[in-house]
Short mmCIF file of C-alpha atoms and ligand atoms in Angstrom, two decimals:
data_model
loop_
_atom_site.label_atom_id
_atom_site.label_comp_id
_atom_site.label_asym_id
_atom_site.label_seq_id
_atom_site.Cartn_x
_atom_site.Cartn_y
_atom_site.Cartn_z
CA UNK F 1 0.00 0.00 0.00
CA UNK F 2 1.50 3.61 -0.70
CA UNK F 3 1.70 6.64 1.21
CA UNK F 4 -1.70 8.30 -0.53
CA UNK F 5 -3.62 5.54 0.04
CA UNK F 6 -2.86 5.28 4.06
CA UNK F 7 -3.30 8.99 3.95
CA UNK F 8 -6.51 8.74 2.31
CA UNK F 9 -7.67 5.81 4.89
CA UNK F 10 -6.57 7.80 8.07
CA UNK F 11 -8.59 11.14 6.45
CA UNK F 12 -11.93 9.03 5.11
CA UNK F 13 -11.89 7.73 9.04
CA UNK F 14 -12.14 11.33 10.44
CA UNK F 15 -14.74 12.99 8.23
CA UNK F 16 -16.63 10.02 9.45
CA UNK F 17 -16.92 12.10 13.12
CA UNK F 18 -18.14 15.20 11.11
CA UNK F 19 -22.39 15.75 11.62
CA UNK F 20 -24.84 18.05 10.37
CA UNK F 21 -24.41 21.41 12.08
CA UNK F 22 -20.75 21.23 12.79
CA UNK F 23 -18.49 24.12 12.47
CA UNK F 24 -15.29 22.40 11.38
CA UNK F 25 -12.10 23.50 11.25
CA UNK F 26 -9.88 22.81 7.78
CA UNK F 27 -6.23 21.69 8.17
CA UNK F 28 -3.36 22.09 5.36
CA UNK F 29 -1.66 19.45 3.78
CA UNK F 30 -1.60 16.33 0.82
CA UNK F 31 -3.59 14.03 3.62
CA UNK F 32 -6.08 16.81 4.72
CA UNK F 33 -6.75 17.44 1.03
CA UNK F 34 -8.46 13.85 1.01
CA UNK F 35 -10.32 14.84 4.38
CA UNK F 36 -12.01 17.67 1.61
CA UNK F 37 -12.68 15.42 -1.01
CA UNK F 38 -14.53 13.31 1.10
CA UNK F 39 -16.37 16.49 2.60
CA UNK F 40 -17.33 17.70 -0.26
CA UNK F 41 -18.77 14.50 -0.91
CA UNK F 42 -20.78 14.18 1.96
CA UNK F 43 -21.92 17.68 1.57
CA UNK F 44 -23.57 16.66 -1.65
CA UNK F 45 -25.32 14.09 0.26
CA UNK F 46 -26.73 16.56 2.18
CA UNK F 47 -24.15 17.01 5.00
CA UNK F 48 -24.74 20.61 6.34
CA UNK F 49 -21.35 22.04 7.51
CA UNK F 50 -19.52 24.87 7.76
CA UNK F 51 -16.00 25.05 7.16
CA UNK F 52 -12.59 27.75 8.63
CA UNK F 53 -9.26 26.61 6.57
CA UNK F 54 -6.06 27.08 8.11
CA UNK F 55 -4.81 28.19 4.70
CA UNK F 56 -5.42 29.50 1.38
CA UNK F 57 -4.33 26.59 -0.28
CA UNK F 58 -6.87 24.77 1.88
CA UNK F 59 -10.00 27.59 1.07
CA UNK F 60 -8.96 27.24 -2.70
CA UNK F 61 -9.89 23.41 -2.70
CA UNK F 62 -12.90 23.96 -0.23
CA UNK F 63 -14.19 25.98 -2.21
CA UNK F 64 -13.97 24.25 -5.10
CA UNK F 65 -15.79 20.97 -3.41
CA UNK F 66 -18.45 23.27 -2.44
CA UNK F 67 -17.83 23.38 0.97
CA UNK F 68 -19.20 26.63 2.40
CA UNK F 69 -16.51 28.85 4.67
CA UNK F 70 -16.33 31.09 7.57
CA UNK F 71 -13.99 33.00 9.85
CA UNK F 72 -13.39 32.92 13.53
CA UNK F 73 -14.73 36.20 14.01
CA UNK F 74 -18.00 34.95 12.94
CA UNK F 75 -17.88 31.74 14.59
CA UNK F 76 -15.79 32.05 17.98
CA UNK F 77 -15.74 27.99 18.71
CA UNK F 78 -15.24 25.33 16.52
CA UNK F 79 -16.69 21.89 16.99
CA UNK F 80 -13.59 19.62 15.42
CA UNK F 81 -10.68 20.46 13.38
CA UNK F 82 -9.29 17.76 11.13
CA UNK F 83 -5.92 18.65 10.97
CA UNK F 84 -1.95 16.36 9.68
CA UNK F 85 1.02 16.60 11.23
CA UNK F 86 4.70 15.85 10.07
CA UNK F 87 5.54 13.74 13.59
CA UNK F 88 3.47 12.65 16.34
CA UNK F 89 5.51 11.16 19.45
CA UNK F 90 3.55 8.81 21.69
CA UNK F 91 2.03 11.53 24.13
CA UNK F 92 0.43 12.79 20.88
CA UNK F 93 2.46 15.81 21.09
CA UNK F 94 3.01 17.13 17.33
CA UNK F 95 5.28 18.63 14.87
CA UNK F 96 3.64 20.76 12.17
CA UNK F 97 4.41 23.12 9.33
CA UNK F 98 6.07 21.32 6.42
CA UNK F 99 3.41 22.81 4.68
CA UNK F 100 3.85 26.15 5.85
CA UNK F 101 0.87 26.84 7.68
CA UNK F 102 1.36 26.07 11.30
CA UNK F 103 0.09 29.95 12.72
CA UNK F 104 -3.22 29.66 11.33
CA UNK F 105 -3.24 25.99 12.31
CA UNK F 106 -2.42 26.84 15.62
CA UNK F 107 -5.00 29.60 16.13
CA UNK F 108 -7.96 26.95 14.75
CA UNK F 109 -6.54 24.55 16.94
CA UNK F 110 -6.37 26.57 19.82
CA UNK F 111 -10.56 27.44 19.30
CA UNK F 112 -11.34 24.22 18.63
CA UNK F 113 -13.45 22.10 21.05
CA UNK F 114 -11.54 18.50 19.66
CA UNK F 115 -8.20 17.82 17.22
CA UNK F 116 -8.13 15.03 14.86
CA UNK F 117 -5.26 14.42 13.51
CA UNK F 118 -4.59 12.30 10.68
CA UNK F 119 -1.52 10.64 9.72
CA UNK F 120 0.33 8.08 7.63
CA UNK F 121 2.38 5.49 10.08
CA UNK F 122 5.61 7.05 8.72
CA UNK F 123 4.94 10.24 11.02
CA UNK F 124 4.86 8.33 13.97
CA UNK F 125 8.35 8.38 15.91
CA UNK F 126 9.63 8.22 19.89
CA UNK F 127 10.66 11.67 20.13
CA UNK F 128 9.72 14.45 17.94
CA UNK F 129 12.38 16.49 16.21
CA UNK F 130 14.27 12.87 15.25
CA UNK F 131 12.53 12.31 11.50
CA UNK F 132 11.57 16.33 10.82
CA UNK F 133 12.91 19.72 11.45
CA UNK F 134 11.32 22.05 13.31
CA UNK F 135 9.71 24.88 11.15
CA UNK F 136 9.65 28.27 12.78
CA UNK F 137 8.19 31.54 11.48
CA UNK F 138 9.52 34.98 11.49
CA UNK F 139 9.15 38.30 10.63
CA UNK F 140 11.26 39.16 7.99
CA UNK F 141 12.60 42.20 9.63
CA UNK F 142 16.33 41.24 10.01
CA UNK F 143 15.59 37.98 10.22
CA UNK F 144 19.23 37.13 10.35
CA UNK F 145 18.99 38.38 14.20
CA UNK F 146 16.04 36.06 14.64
CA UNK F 147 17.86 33.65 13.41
CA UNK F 148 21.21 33.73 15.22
CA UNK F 149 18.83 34.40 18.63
CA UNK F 150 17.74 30.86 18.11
CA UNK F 151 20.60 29.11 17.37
CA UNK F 152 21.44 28.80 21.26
CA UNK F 153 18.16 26.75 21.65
CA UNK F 154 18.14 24.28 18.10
CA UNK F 155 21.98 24.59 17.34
CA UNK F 156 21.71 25.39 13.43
CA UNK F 157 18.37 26.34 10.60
CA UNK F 158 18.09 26.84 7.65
CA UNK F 159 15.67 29.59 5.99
CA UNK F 160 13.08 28.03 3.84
CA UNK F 161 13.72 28.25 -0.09
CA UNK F 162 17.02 30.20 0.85
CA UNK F 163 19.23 29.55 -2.57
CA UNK F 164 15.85 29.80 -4.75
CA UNK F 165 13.20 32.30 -3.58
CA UNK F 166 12.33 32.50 0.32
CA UNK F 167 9.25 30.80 1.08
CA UNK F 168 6.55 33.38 2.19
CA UNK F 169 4.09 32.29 4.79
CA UNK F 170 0.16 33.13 3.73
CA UNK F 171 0.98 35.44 6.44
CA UNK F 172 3.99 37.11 4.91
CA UNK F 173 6.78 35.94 7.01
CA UNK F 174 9.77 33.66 6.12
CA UNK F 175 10.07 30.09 8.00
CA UNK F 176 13.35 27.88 9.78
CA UNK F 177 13.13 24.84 9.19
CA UNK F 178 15.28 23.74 12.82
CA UNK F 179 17.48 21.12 12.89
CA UNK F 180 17.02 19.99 16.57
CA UNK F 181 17.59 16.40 16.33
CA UNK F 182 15.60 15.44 19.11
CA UNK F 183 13.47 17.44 20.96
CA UNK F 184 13.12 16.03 24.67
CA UNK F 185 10.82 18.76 26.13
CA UNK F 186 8.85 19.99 23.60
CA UNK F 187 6.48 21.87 26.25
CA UNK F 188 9.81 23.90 27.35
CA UNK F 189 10.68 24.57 23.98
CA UNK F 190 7.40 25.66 22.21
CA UNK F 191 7.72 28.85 24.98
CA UNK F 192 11.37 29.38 24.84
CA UNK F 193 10.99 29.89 20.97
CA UNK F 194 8.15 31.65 20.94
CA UNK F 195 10.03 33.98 23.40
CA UNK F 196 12.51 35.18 21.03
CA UNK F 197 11.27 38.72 19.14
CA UNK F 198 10.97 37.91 15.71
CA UNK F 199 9.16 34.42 15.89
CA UNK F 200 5.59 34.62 15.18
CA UNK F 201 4.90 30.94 16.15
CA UNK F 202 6.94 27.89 16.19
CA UNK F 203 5.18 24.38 14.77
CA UNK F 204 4.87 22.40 18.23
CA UNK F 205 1.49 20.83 19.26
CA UNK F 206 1.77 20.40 22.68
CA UNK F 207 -0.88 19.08 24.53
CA UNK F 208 -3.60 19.59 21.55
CA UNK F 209 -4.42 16.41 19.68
CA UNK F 210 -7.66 14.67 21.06
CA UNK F 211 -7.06 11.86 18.77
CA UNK F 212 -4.42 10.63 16.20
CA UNK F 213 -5.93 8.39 13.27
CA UNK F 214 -3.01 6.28 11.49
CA UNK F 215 -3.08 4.92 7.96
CA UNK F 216 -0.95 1.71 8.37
CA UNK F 217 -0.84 -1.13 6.11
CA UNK F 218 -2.68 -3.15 8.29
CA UNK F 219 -5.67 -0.58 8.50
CA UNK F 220 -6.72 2.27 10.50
CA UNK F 221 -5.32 2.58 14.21
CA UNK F 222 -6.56 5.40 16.31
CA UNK F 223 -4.84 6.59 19.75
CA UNK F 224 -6.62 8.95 21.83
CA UNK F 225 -5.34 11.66 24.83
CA UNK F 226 -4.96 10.28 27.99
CA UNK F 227 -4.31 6.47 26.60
CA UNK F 228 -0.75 4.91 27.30
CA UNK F 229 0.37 4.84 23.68
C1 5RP A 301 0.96 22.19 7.22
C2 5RP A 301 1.05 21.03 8.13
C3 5RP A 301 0.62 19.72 7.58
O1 5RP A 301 -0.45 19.26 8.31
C4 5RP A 301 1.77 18.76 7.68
O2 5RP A 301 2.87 19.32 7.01
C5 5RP A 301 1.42 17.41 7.07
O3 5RP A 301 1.30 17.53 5.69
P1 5RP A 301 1.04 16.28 4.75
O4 5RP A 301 -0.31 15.76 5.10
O5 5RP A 301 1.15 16.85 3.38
O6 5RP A 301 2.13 15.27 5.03
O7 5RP A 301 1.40 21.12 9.26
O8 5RP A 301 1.52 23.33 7.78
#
């Protein structure tokens, strides 16, 4: 089985928790972009939803599968937010951002009443930081400052698209992708970064998940908060 079809398992499994009524929060990413196809199935069926993205790659496809949108400042809770993640560890802490979008993902997570997250088993590891970097964003006001303030704290980064074009954030600030290696308190760390002037937001999930759905190749397993995993 390949990667898009356990990602397209673990996503099919969480629209499943969606109902009529719902305000529903859209993640970003290739195995939340199955979570919408499936949406904007259901909502052909008659499903009665309505949707914030976390992106405006993820409002572009939305849209386009006719699911209808809102804002936060129209809606100020939201009922479940389907979201990916790069690396889960097993106290379903997360790593996020390889697609960019990890402020607006942590805002709808923040306001959301439950987290789904849905991933393919090659996310899962011990401790996060040992398969992924750890993306960062930052203003780009001397971001070269930002950048040597965190070195003491992840040891060496690398600006996104640096060599090419920088990548720009939806919210018009570069990224770091961190090279931690491990990460062994990632509660500690999510502050410390976010402490530095310059960073916007860091992509740790600590504490946020509700549940983890994971495409293996032996089917669908699900961990939830509070569970020994
Ligand atoms: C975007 C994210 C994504 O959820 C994460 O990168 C996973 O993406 P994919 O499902 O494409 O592997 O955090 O900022």
């Amino acid at each position: 089985m390949d990667e898009k079809w356990l990602k397209k398992l673990a996503a099919g499994q969480a629209v499943e928790e969606v109902q009529s009524g719902m305000v529903v929060g859209l993640g970003t990413g290739s195995t939340i972009y199955y979570a919408l196809l499936k949406l904007g199935e259901r909502i052909r069926e008659g499903l009665k939803i309505v949707g914030i993205p976390t992106s405006e790659e993820t409002e572009a496809i939305a849209a386009e599968q006719g699911i209808p949108l809102s804002t936060l400042a129209k809606h100020t809770a939201i009922d479940l937010t389907i979201d990916g993640a790069d690396e889960v560890d097993a106290n379903l802490d997360l790593i996020k951002g390889g697609r960019g979008a990890l402020v607006r993902e942590k805002i709808i997570a923040h306001a959301s009443k439950r987290l789904v997250i849905v991933v393919d088993e090659s996310k899962i590891s011990k401790v996060l930081g040992a398969n992924f970097s750890l993306p960062v964003e930052i203003v780009q006001f001397n971001w070269m400052a930002t950048q040597r303030a965190i070195h003491p704290i992840c040891g060496k980064s690398t600006l996104r698209g640096a060599g090419r074009k920088p990548f720009i954030s939806d919210n018009g600030n570069y990224i770091l992708d961190c090279h931690f290696g491990e990460i062994p308190h990632p509660a500690q760390t999510e502050l410390q970064l976010n402490n530095i002037p310059g960073v916007v937001e860091n992509g740790l999930f600590v504490n946020r998940a509700d549940k983890v759905i994971i495409g293996t190749t032996s089917g669908i397993q699900i961990r939830t908060k509070g569970e020994v995993n």
